[in-house]
mmCIF file of C-alpha atoms in Angstrom:
data_model
loop_
_atom_site.group_PDB
_atom_site.id
_atom_site.type_symbol
_atom_site.label_atom_id
_atom_site.label_comp_id
_atom_site.label_asym_id
_atom_site.label_seq_id
_atom_site.Cartn_x
_atom_site.Cartn_y
_atom_site.Cartn_z
ATOM 1 C CA UNK A 1 0.000 0.000 0.000
ATOM 2 C CA UNK A 2 0.993 3.648 -0.321
ATOM 3 C CA UNK A 3 1.052 3.993 3.463
ATOM 4 C CA UNK A 4 3.423 1.040 3.985
ATOM 5 C CA UNK A 5 5.692 2.267 1.183
ATOM 6 C CA UNK A 6 5.939 5.675 2.861
ATOM 7 C CA UNK A 7 6.771 4.004 6.171
ATOM 8 C CA UNK A 8 9.464 1.904 4.496
ATOM 9 C CA UNK A 9 10.951 5.043 2.941
ATOM 10 C CA UNK A 10 10.979 6.799 6.315
ATOM 11 C CA UNK A 11 12.683 3.832 7.966
ATOM 12 C CA UNK A 12 15.262 3.754 5.157
ATOM 13 C CA UNK A 13 15.943 7.448 5.600
ATOM 14 C CA UNK A 14 16.406 7.003 9.351
ATOM 15 C CA UNK A 15 18.813 4.105 8.815
ATOM 16 C CA UNK A 16 20.859 6.172 6.341
ATOM 17 C CA UNK A 17 20.959 9.110 8.792
ATOM 18 C CA UNK A 18 22.124 6.823 11.596
ATOM 19 C CA UNK A 19 24.835 5.352 9.380
ATOM 20 C CA UNK A 20 26.048 8.825 8.419
ATOM 21 C CA UNK A 21 26.160 9.831 12.080
ATOM 22 C CA UNK A 22 28.346 6.843 12.855
ATOM 23 C CA UNK A 23 30.660 7.756 9.987
ATOM 24 C CA UNK A 24 31.003 11.313 11.253
ATOM 25 C CA UNK A 25 31.430 10.353 14.903
ATOM 26 C CA UNK A 26 32.337 6.658 15.190
ATOM 27 C CA UNK A 27 31.760 5.406 18.691
ATOM 28 C CA UNK A 28 34.485 3.586 20.557
ATOM 29 C CA UNK A 29 32.944 0.702 22.488
ATOM 30 C CA UNK A 30 34.976 -0.967 25.182
ATOM 31 C CA UNK A 31 34.729 -1.844 28.831
ATOM 32 C CA UNK A 32 36.621 0.149 31.460
ATOM 33 C CA UNK A 33 40.066 -1.296 32.197
ATOM 34 C CA UNK A 34 41.762 -1.637 35.555
ATOM 35 C CA UNK A 35 44.497 0.769 36.564
ATOM 36 C CA UNK A 36 47.809 -0.591 35.205
ATOM 37 C CA UNK A 37 50.958 -1.368 37.133
ATOM 38 C CA UNK A 38 53.769 1.172 37.509
ATOM 39 C CA UNK A 39 57.072 0.260 35.801
ATOM 40 C CA UNK A 40 59.350 -1.143 38.494
ATOM 41 C CA UNK A 41 62.173 1.297 37.696
ATOM 42 C CA UNK A 42 59.847 4.289 38.181
ATOM 43 C CA UNK A 43 58.523 3.377 41.621
ATOM 44 C CA UNK A 44 61.433 5.117 43.346
ATOM 45 C CA UNK A 45 60.089 8.479 42.151
ATOM 46 C CA UNK A 46 56.843 8.140 44.081
ATOM 47 C CA UNK A 47 55.103 7.467 40.769
ATOM 48 C CA UNK A 48 51.331 7.117 40.418
ATOM 49 C CA UNK A 49 49.069 6.595 37.425
ATOM 50 C CA UNK A 50 47.051 9.624 36.349
ATOM 51 C CA UNK A 51 45.711 8.615 32.922
ATOM 52 C CA UNK A 52 45.511 5.163 31.324
ATOM 53 C CA UNK A 53 43.882 3.137 28.527
ATOM 54 C CA UNK A 54 40.266 2.276 29.231
ATOM 55 C CA UNK A 55 39.573 5.106 31.681
ATOM 56 C CA UNK A 56 36.040 6.521 31.943
ATOM 57 C CA UNK A 57 34.831 10.126 32.174
ATOM 58 C CA UNK A 58 31.253 11.354 32.069
ATOM 59 C CA UNK A 59 29.992 7.977 30.863
ATOM 60 C CA UNK A 60 32.515 7.521 28.046
ATOM 61 C CA UNK A 61 35.308 4.956 28.210
ATOM 62 C CA UNK A 62 38.345 6.086 26.236
ATOM 63 C CA UNK A 63 40.592 3.400 24.739
ATOM 64 C CA UNK A 64 43.570 5.779 24.694
ATOM 65 C CA UNK A 65 44.613 8.892 26.649
ATOM 66 C CA UNK A 66 47.677 10.777 25.426
ATOM 67 C CA UNK A 67 49.494 14.151 25.300
ATOM 68 C CA UNK A 68 50.286 15.196 28.902
ATOM 69 C CA UNK A 69 50.188 18.703 30.345
ATOM 70 C CA UNK A 70 50.691 19.552 34.027
ATOM 71 C CA UNK A 71 50.867 22.735 36.101
ATOM 72 C CA UNK A 72 51.129 23.456 39.813
ATOM 73 C CA UNK A 73 49.375 26.414 41.395
ATOM 74 C CA UNK A 74 48.070 27.947 44.603
ATOM 75 C CA UNK A 75 44.802 29.765 45.178
ATOM 76 C CA UNK A 76 44.117 31.348 48.570
ATOM 77 C CA UNK A 77 46.697 29.081 50.141
ATOM 78 C CA UNK A 78 45.376 25.837 48.612
ATOM 79 C CA UNK A 79 48.026 24.109 46.476
ATOM 80 C CA UNK A 80 46.995 21.897 43.579
ATOM 81 C CA UNK A 81 48.331 20.025 40.580
ATOM 82 C CA UNK A 82 46.192 20.167 37.434
ATOM 83 C CA UNK A 83 46.889 17.491 34.811
ATOM 84 C CA UNK A 84 45.417 17.517 31.299
ATOM 85 C CA UNK A 85 45.432 15.102 28.363
ATOM 86 C CA UNK A 86 43.668 14.106 25.174
ATOM 87 C CA UNK A 87 40.964 11.502 25.845
ATOM 88 C CA UNK A 88 40.810 9.646 22.547
ATOM 89 C CA UNK A 89 38.115 7.392 21.156
ATOM 90 C CA UNK A 90 40.572 6.148 18.540
ATOM 91 C CA UNK A 91 43.397 3.669 18.992
ATOM 92 C CA UNK A 92 46.830 3.897 17.363
ATOM 93 C CA UNK A 93 49.538 6.570 17.404
ATOM 94 C CA UNK A 94 51.530 4.718 20.071
ATOM 95 C CA UNK A 95 48.503 3.346 21.968
ATOM 96 C CA UNK A 96 47.297 -0.157 21.101
ATOM 97 C CA UNK A 97 45.145 -1.678 23.871
ATOM 98 C CA UNK A 98 44.939 -5.444 23.547
ATOM 99 C CA UNK A 99 41.883 -6.516 21.572
ATOM 100 C CA UNK A 100 40.636 -2.978 20.935
ATOM 101 C CA UNK A 101 40.497 -1.232 17.561
ATOM 102 C CA UNK A 102 38.322 1.873 17.419
ATOM 103 C CA UNK A 103 37.934 5.317 15.881
ATOM 104 C CA UNK A 104 36.230 8.517 16.932
ATOM 105 C CA UNK A 105 36.795 12.067 18.056
ATOM 106 C CA UNK A 106 38.928 13.375 20.908
ATOM 107 C CA UNK A 107 38.057 15.313 24.065
ATOM 108 C CA UNK A 108 40.247 17.322 26.440
ATOM 109 C CA UNK A 109 40.125 15.757 29.911
ATOM 110 C CA UNK A 110 41.732 16.562 33.245
ATOM 111 C CA UNK A 111 42.304 15.495 36.838
ATOM 112 C CA UNK A 112 43.457 17.457 39.891
ATOM 113 C CA UNK A 113 45.420 16.562 43.018
ATOM 114 C CA UNK A 114 45.266 18.537 46.252
ATOM 115 C CA UNK A 115 47.518 16.209 48.249
ATOM 116 C CA UNK A 116 50.743 16.792 46.327
ATOM 117 C CA UNK A 117 50.185 14.118 43.697
ATOM 118 C CA UNK A 118 49.384 11.176 45.940
ATOM 119 C CA UNK A 119 45.745 10.872 44.844
ATOM 120 C CA UNK A 120 43.781 12.382 41.981
ATOM 121 C CA UNK A 121 40.183 13.407 41.367
ATOM 122 C CA UNK A 122 37.858 11.561 39.034
ATOM 123 C CA UNK A 123 38.536 12.018 35.326
ATOM 124 C CA UNK A 124 36.475 14.891 33.885
ATOM 125 C CA UNK A 125 35.882 16.244 30.389
ATOM 126 C CA UNK A 126 36.846 19.898 29.999
ATOM 127 C CA UNK A 127 36.110 20.302 26.274
ATOM 128 C CA UNK A 128 34.460 17.955 23.776
ATOM 129 C CA UNK A 129 35.773 17.445 20.251
ATOM 130 C CA UNK A 130 39.024 19.182 21.214
ATOM 131 C CA UNK A 131 42.747 18.414 21.306
ATOM 132 C CA UNK A 132 46.220 19.687 22.200
ATOM 133 C CA UNK A 133 45.670 20.834 25.809
ATOM 134 C CA UNK A 134 48.431 23.267 26.800
ATOM 135 C CA UNK A 135 48.305 24.954 30.206
ATOM 136 C CA UNK A 136 49.837 27.914 32.027
ATOM 137 C CA UNK A 137 49.577 28.885 35.680
ATOM 138 C CA UNK A 138 48.934 32.620 36.151
ATOM 139 C CA UNK A 139 50.269 33.473 39.641
ATOM 140 C CA UNK A 140 49.214 37.117 39.390
ATOM 141 C CA UNK A 141 45.528 36.204 39.252
ATOM 142 C CA UNK A 142 45.889 32.770 40.883
ATOM 143 C CA UNK A 143 44.233 31.040 37.946
ATOM 144 C CA UNK A 144 44.826 28.226 35.476
ATOM 145 C CA UNK A 145 44.777 28.993 31.754
ATOM 146 C CA UNK A 146 44.239 26.203 29.256
ATOM 147 C CA UNK A 147 44.469 26.539 25.483
ATOM 148 C CA UNK A 148 43.403 23.880 22.988
ATOM 149 C CA UNK A 149 42.200 23.396 19.416
ATOM 150 C CA UNK A 150 38.632 22.602 18.359
ATOM 151 C CA UNK A 151 37.160 22.531 14.860
ATOM 152 C CA UNK A 152 40.013 24.531 13.368
ATOM 153 C CA UNK A 153 39.983 27.232 16.038
ATOM 154 C CA UNK A 154 42.342 28.094 18.881
ATOM 155 C CA UNK A 155 40.430 28.443 22.146
ATOM 156 C CA UNK A 156 41.150 29.426 25.739
ATOM 157 C CA UNK A 157 39.399 28.659 29.015
ATOM 158 C CA UNK A 158 40.234 29.828 32.546
ATOM 159 C CA UNK A 159 39.687 28.369 36.011
ATOM 160 C CA UNK A 160 39.855 30.602 39.084
ATOM 161 C CA UNK A 161 39.044 27.779 41.505
ATOM 162 C CA UNK A 162 41.772 25.204 40.813
ATOM 163 C CA UNK A 163 39.798 23.275 38.217
ATOM 164 C CA UNK A 164 36.464 23.053 40.039
ATOM 165 C CA UNK A 165 34.918 25.052 37.179
ATOM 166 C CA UNK A 166 36.010 26.568 33.878
ATOM 167 C CA UNK A 167 34.959 29.637 31.923
ATOM 168 C CA UNK A 168 33.265 29.205 28.573
ATOM 169 C CA UNK A 169 35.903 28.668 25.908
ATOM 170 C CA UNK A 170 36.746 31.825 23.928
ATOM 171 C CA UNK A 171 38.385 31.843 20.514
ATOM 172 C CA UNK A 172 41.724 33.659 20.504
ATOM 173 C CA UNK A 173 42.486 33.153 16.788
ATOM 174 C CA UNK A 174 39.618 35.183 15.299
ATOM 175 C CA UNK A 175 41.905 37.911 13.920
ATOM 176 C CA UNK A 176 44.723 35.594 12.885
ATOM 177 C CA UNK A 177 45.440 34.860 9.211
ATOM 178 C CA UNK A 178 43.461 31.842 8.024
ATOM 179 C CA UNK A 179 46.717 29.956 7.440
ATOM 180 C CA UNK A 180 47.483 30.060 11.168
ATOM 181 C CA UNK A 181 44.046 29.397 12.639
ATOM 182 C CA UNK A 182 43.866 25.944 14.169
ATOM 183 C CA UNK A 183 47.610 25.848 14.825
ATOM 184 C CA UNK A 184 48.329 22.883 17.071
ATOM 185 C CA UNK A 185 49.269 24.419 20.420
ATOM 186 C CA UNK A 186 52.114 23.032 22.522
ATOM 187 C CA UNK A 187 51.812 20.365 23.585
ATOM 188 C CA UNK A 188 52.752 20.624 27.255
ATOM 189 C CA UNK A 189 52.755 24.113 28.720
ATOM 190 C CA UNK A 190 53.119 27.730 27.689
ATOM 191 C CA UNK A 191 54.844 30.230 29.961
ATOM 192 C CA UNK A 192 54.096 33.424 31.831
ATOM 193 C CA UNK A 193 57.139 35.694 32.032
ATOM 194 C CA UNK A 194 58.219 36.864 35.471
ATOM 195 C CA UNK A 195 57.220 40.234 36.864
ATOM 196 C CA UNK A 196 60.874 41.306 36.577
ATOM 197 C CA UNK A 197 61.273 40.416 32.909
ATOM 198 C CA UNK A 198 62.988 43.433 31.266
ATOM 199 C CA UNK A 199 61.077 43.053 27.984
ATOM 200 C CA UNK A 200 57.482 42.074 28.804
ATOM 201 C CA UNK A 201 56.697 41.353 32.458
ATOM 202 C CA UNK A 202 53.841 38.908 33.108
ATOM 203 C CA UNK A 203 53.328 38.233 29.395
ATOM 204 C CA UNK A 204 51.714 34.898 28.461
ATOM 205 C CA UNK A 205 53.428 33.109 25.579
ATOM 206 C CA UNK A 206 52.439 29.933 23.717
ATOM 207 C CA UNK A 207 54.118 28.022 20.901
ATOM 208 C CA UNK A 208 52.574 25.657 18.380
ATOM 209 C CA UNK A 209 53.125 24.131 14.963
ATOM 210 C CA UNK A 210 51.126 24.185 11.737
ATOM 211 C CA UNK A 211 51.743 21.163 9.549
ATOM 212 C CA UNK A 212 54.303 18.440 10.086
ATOM 213 C CA UNK A 213 57.795 19.973 10.311
ATOM 214 C CA UNK A 214 56.590 22.987 8.363
ATOM 215 C CA UNK A 215 56.610 26.027 10.677
ATOM 216 C CA UNK A 216 56.194 26.869 14.337
ATOM 217 C CA UNK A 217 54.126 29.840 15.459
ATOM 218 C CA UNK A 218 54.263 31.826 18.705
ATOM 219 C CA UNK A 219 51.491 33.975 20.161
ATOM 220 C CA UNK A 220 51.514 36.224 23.196
ATOM 221 C CA UNK A 221 49.246 38.360 25.366
ATOM 222 C CA UNK A 222 49.813 41.077 27.935
ATOM 223 C CA UNK A 223 46.241 41.020 29.236
ATOM 224 C CA UNK A 224 45.644 37.248 29.131
ATOM 225 C CA UNK A 225 42.743 37.656 26.707
ATOM 226 C CA UNK A 226 43.900 39.082 23.358
ATOM 227 C CA UNK A 227 46.753 37.230 21.637
ATOM 228 C CA UNK A 228 49.021 38.527 18.900
ATOM 229 C CA UNK A 229 51.092 36.398 16.563
ATOM 230 C CA UNK A 230 54.854 36.820 16.774
ATOM 231 C CA UNK A 231 57.165 37.018 13.780
ATOM 232 C CA UNK A 232 58.283 33.397 13.474
ATOM 233 C CA UNK A 233 59.412 33.347 9.853
ATOM 234 C CA UNK A 234 62.684 31.843 11.095
ATOM 235 C CA UNK A 235 61.023 28.846 12.784
ATOM 236 C CA UNK A 236 60.810 26.491 9.798
ATOM 237 C CA UNK A 237 61.366 22.735 9.410
ATOM 238 C CA UNK A 238 60.604 22.251 13.126
ATOM 239 C CA UNK A 239 57.646 20.808 15.014
ATOM 240 C CA UNK A 240 56.284 20.626 18.588
ATOM 241 C CA UNK A 241 57.984 23.222 20.796
ATOM 242 C CA UNK A 242 58.468 24.124 24.446
ATOM 243 C CA UNK A 243 59.415 27.486 25.991
ATOM 244 C CA UNK A 244 61.420 28.716 28.956
ATOM 245 C CA UNK A 245 62.421 32.133 30.341
ATOM 246 C CA UNK A 246 66.150 32.386 31.023
ATOM 247 C CA UNK A 247 67.458 34.273 34.042
ATOM 248 C CA UNK A 248 68.351 37.306 31.905
ATOM 249 C CA UNK A 249 64.803 37.566 30.519
ATOM 250 C CA UNK A 250 65.519 35.968 27.142
ATOM 251 C CA UNK A 251 62.873 33.469 25.994
ATOM 252 C CA UNK A 252 64.163 30.206 24.537
ATOM 253 C CA UNK A 253 62.209 27.838 22.284
ATOM 254 C CA UNK A 254 63.316 24.203 22.118
ATOM 255 C CA UNK A 255 61.680 22.322 19.252
ATOM 256 C CA UNK A 256 61.270 18.846 17.824
ATOM 257 C CA UNK A 257 63.466 18.253 14.796
ATOM 258 C CA UNK A 258 64.342 15.627 12.218
ATOM 259 C CA UNK A 259 68.071 16.260 12.575
ATOM 260 C CA UNK A 260 68.548 13.794 15.443
ATOM 261 C CA UNK A 261 68.959 16.668 17.925
ATOM 262 C CA UNK A 262 66.727 19.392 19.348
ATOM 263 C CA UNK A 263 66.316 22.686 17.486
ATOM 264 C CA UNK A 264 66.629 25.985 19.379
ATOM 265 C CA UNK A 265 65.731 29.653 18.837
ATOM 266 C CA UNK A 266 65.739 32.660 21.191
ATOM 267 C CA UNK A 267 63.792 35.884 21.551
ATOM 268 C CA UNK A 268 65.220 39.038 23.133
ATOM 269 C CA UNK A 269 62.003 41.077 22.977
ATOM 270 C CA UNK A 270 59.508 39.068 25.004
ATOM 271 C CA UNK A 271 58.652 36.579 22.272
ATOM 272 C CA UNK A 272 57.833 39.020 19.462
ATOM 273 C CA UNK A 273 60.712 38.046 17.114
ATOM 274 C CA UNK A 274 62.941 34.977 16.989
ATOM 275 C CA UNK A 275 66.496 34.176 15.981
ATOM 276 C CA UNK A 276 67.528 31.724 13.303
ATOM 277 C CA UNK A 277 67.143 28.110 14.413
ATOM 278 C CA UNK A 278 70.260 26.215 15.439
ATOM 279 C CA UNK A 279 70.844 22.652 16.579
ATOM 280 C CA UNK A 280 71.540 21.774 20.206
ATOM 281 C CA UNK A 281 73.969 18.899 19.649
ATOM 282 C CA UNK A 282 73.874 17.927 23.344
ATOM 283 C CA UNK A 283 70.176 17.012 23.335
ATOM 284 C CA UNK A 284 69.190 13.984 21.242
ATOM 285 C CA UNK A 285 65.781 13.949 19.583
ATOM 286 C CA UNK A 286 64.060 10.792 18.283
ATOM 287 C CA UNK A 287 61.357 13.055 16.756
ATOM 288 C CA UNK A 288 59.364 13.312 19.970
ATOM 289 C CA UNK A 289 57.913 15.984 22.231
ATOM 290 C CA UNK A 290 60.170 17.438 24.937
ATOM 291 C CA UNK A 291 59.505 19.749 27.884
ATOM 292 C CA UNK A 292 61.364 22.636 29.529
ATOM 293 C CA UNK A 293 60.948 24.231 32.949
ATOM 294 C CA UNK A 294 62.952 26.967 34.639
ATOM 295 C CA UNK A 295 63.369 27.468 38.380
ATOM 296 C CA UNK A 296 62.478 31.028 39.392
ATOM 297 C CA UNK A 297 65.387 33.288 40.453
ATOM 298 C CA UNK A 298 67.999 30.645 39.595
ATOM 299 C CA UNK A 299 69.995 29.759 36.469
ATOM 300 C CA UNK A 300 68.638 26.189 36.630
ATOM 301 C CA UNK A 301 66.794 24.866 33.552
ATOM 302 C CA UNK A 302 65.481 21.305 33.230
ATOM 303 C CA UNK A 303 64.462 19.384 30.105
ATOM 304 C CA UNK A 304 62.773 16.004 29.646
ATOM 305 C CA UNK A 305 62.547 13.730 26.611
ATOM 306 C CA UNK A 306 63.610 10.256 25.499
ATOM 307 C CA UNK A 307 67.327 10.206 26.220
ATOM 308 C CA UNK A 308 68.324 8.886 22.815
ATOM 309 C CA UNK A 309 67.694 9.590 19.151
ATOM 310 C CA UNK A 310 67.113 5.865 18.571
ATOM 311 C CA UNK A 311 63.518 5.639 19.816
ATOM 312 C CA UNK A 312 60.992 6.490 22.525
ATOM 313 C CA UNK A 313 62.817 4.872 25.441
ATOM 314 C CA UNK A 314 65.083 5.798 28.365
ATOM 315 C CA UNK A 315 63.254 8.930 29.444
ATOM 316 C CA UNK A 316 65.849 11.399 30.689
ATOM 317 C CA UNK A 317 65.712 14.586 32.742
ATOM 318 C CA UNK A 318 68.509 16.956 31.737
ATOM 319 C CA UNK A 319 69.888 19.896 33.745
ATOM 320 C CA UNK A 320 71.622 23.132 32.729
ATOM 321 C CA UNK A 321 72.847 25.971 34.947
ATOM 322 C CA UNK A 322 74.362 28.115 32.186
ATOM 323 C CA UNK A 323 71.384 29.195 30.064
ATOM 324 C CA UNK A 324 71.365 25.851 28.173
ATOM 325 C CA UNK A 325 74.907 26.242 26.814
ATOM 326 C CA UNK A 326 75.668 22.849 28.369
ATOM 327 C CA UNK A 327 73.510 19.989 29.636
ATOM 328 C CA UNK A 328 74.014 17.123 32.053
ATOM 329 C CA UNK A 329 71.852 14.008 31.917
ATOM 330 C CA UNK A 330 70.636 14.176 35.505
ATOM 331 C CA UNK A 331 68.738 10.897 35.694
ATOM 332 C CA UNK A 332 66.924 8.268 33.648
ATOM 333 C CA UNK A 333 63.297 7.997 34.673
ATOM 334 C CA UNK A 334 62.508 4.582 33.201
ATOM 335 C CA UNK A 335 65.796 2.860 32.270
ATOM 336 C CA UNK A 336 65.342 0.509 29.327
ATOM 337 C CA UNK A 337 61.602 1.172 29.277
ATOM 338 C CA UNK A 338 59.210 3.027 27.011
ATOM 339 C CA UNK A 339 59.026 6.816 27.383
ATOM 340 C CA UNK A 340 57.237 9.060 24.880
ATOM 341 C CA UNK A 341 55.681 12.499 25.475
ATOM 342 C CA UNK A 342 56.359 14.234 28.805
ATOM 343 C CA UNK A 343 55.671 17.481 30.633
ATOM 344 C CA UNK A 344 57.700 19.099 33.431
ATOM 345 C CA UNK A 345 56.445 21.505 36.085
ATOM 346 C CA UNK A 346 57.643 23.069 39.288
ATOM 347 C CA UNK A 347 56.411 21.089 42.281
ATOM 348 C CA UNK A 348 55.121 21.672 45.792
ATOM 349 C CA UNK A 349 58.626 21.765 47.272
ATOM 350 C CA UNK A 350 62.036 23.174 46.394
ATOM 351 C CA UNK A 351 63.719 19.785 46.058
ATOM 352 C CA UNK A 352 61.658 18.169 43.300
ATOM 353 C CA UNK A 353 60.169 18.630 39.842
ATOM 354 C CA UNK A 354 56.805 17.257 38.786
ATOM 355 C CA UNK A 355 56.936 15.069 35.687
ATOM 356 C CA UNK A 356 53.945 13.718 33.755
ATOM 357 C CA UNK A 357 55.095 11.121 31.235
ATOM 358 C CA UNK A 358 53.814 8.528 28.786
ATOM 359 C CA UNK A 359 54.834 4.891 28.768
ATOM 360 C CA UNK A 360 53.531 1.488 27.739
ATOM 361 C CA UNK A 361 51.814 -0.751 30.234
ATOM 362 C CA UNK A 362 50.068 -4.063 30.759
ATOM 363 C CA UNK A 363 46.948 -4.473 28.658
ATOM 364 C CA UNK A 364 48.660 -2.993 25.587
ATOM 365 C CA UNK A 365 50.609 -4.536 22.728
ATOM 366 C CA UNK A 366 54.406 -4.530 22.547
ATOM 367 C CA UNK A 367 54.410 -1.804 19.871
ATOM 368 C CA UNK A 368 52.762 0.647 22.297
ATOM 369 C CA UNK A 369 54.785 3.520 23.755
ATOM 370 C CA UNK A 370 51.909 5.605 25.123
ATOM 371 C CA UNK A 371 49.262 3.545 26.911
ATOM 372 C CA UNK A 372 49.427 5.292 30.281
ATOM 373 C CA UNK A 373 50.520 8.638 31.731
ATOM 374 C CA UNK A 374 52.374 8.630 35.047
ATOM 375 C CA UNK A 375 53.076 11.347 37.611
ATOM 376 C CA UNK A 376 56.535 11.278 39.217
ATOM 377 C CA UNK A 377 58.419 13.627 41.550
ATOM 378 C CA UNK A 378 61.978 13.999 40.293
ATOM 379 C CA UNK A 379 64.750 15.189 42.644
ATOM 380 C CA UNK A 380 66.492 18.342 41.438
ATOM 381 C CA UNK A 381 69.668 17.978 43.492
#
């Protein structure tokens, strides 16, 4: 009959719409997985799991969680670590949970610790369909700033209560050239220059890359809201970058490179222009993210990455006390074990650094390098 034919057509249309929805946003289906074990070599650093494969937030179980960012801050005397990562519905890219193969979009998730990293809050989603979380602690206003990318736009959100709530995300790239909008920020952390910086006190600066080993971009803000693009025409053939303020106020960018060693550039005007890139032959680079942190009012700079250019293993924390002219390999975090992306931060005491780092773990295949993210407290002296 005509009526049944119309009903069949409607059902067909609904089935097609459902299929298209699955194509646009494939759903990862898996059961939550138990917290993995800590690598034996890392237990001496007071290490605890923060993110891992098969973790659940807001009703969604994510097969992979990658790309660490961590900051430490204090608000009205309460001290807290805030850790961020990409909660991925897709497997691959260093994360291969056993028996799981899925696709889907990515969310920015986070956890907080108010007992100096010993325990962490439940996993929460900060931004849906978003990636590349990169954080800065703003001590002037006692607030956390997080930047990320969503749907080809660069966005920023702020928390004034140590992660209990977040402001609505605001686009910061509206006035940028179209070729720079959606630049992958970080990963890791940006920086806020010290109040004594001779060029731009309290300026927020972020670095990111657009395209694989094409060009890095830097953007900065003096009010924490409006960001201008720096002149980074010199930052070519490099990738993911990390920033640090040297004791003399110079800003240094240390970037991923294909040369086998890290690439470096400096700015002597608060991040507005950058020198030609040169190779730091003392820091190996297996084409992986690295992280810098400086210790306020000291010449001490620390850097973390895989300690070899032969692969994502042997995570090493390096130390320099001469503005990165020389480096010493201070310690190996996971000797002989997997170590991929990492993020350094100051910690709750003057003797340690906080390190958030990726490794493989039980419940993942041997080819995995990034199936869990671990928090460790690394001695500085």
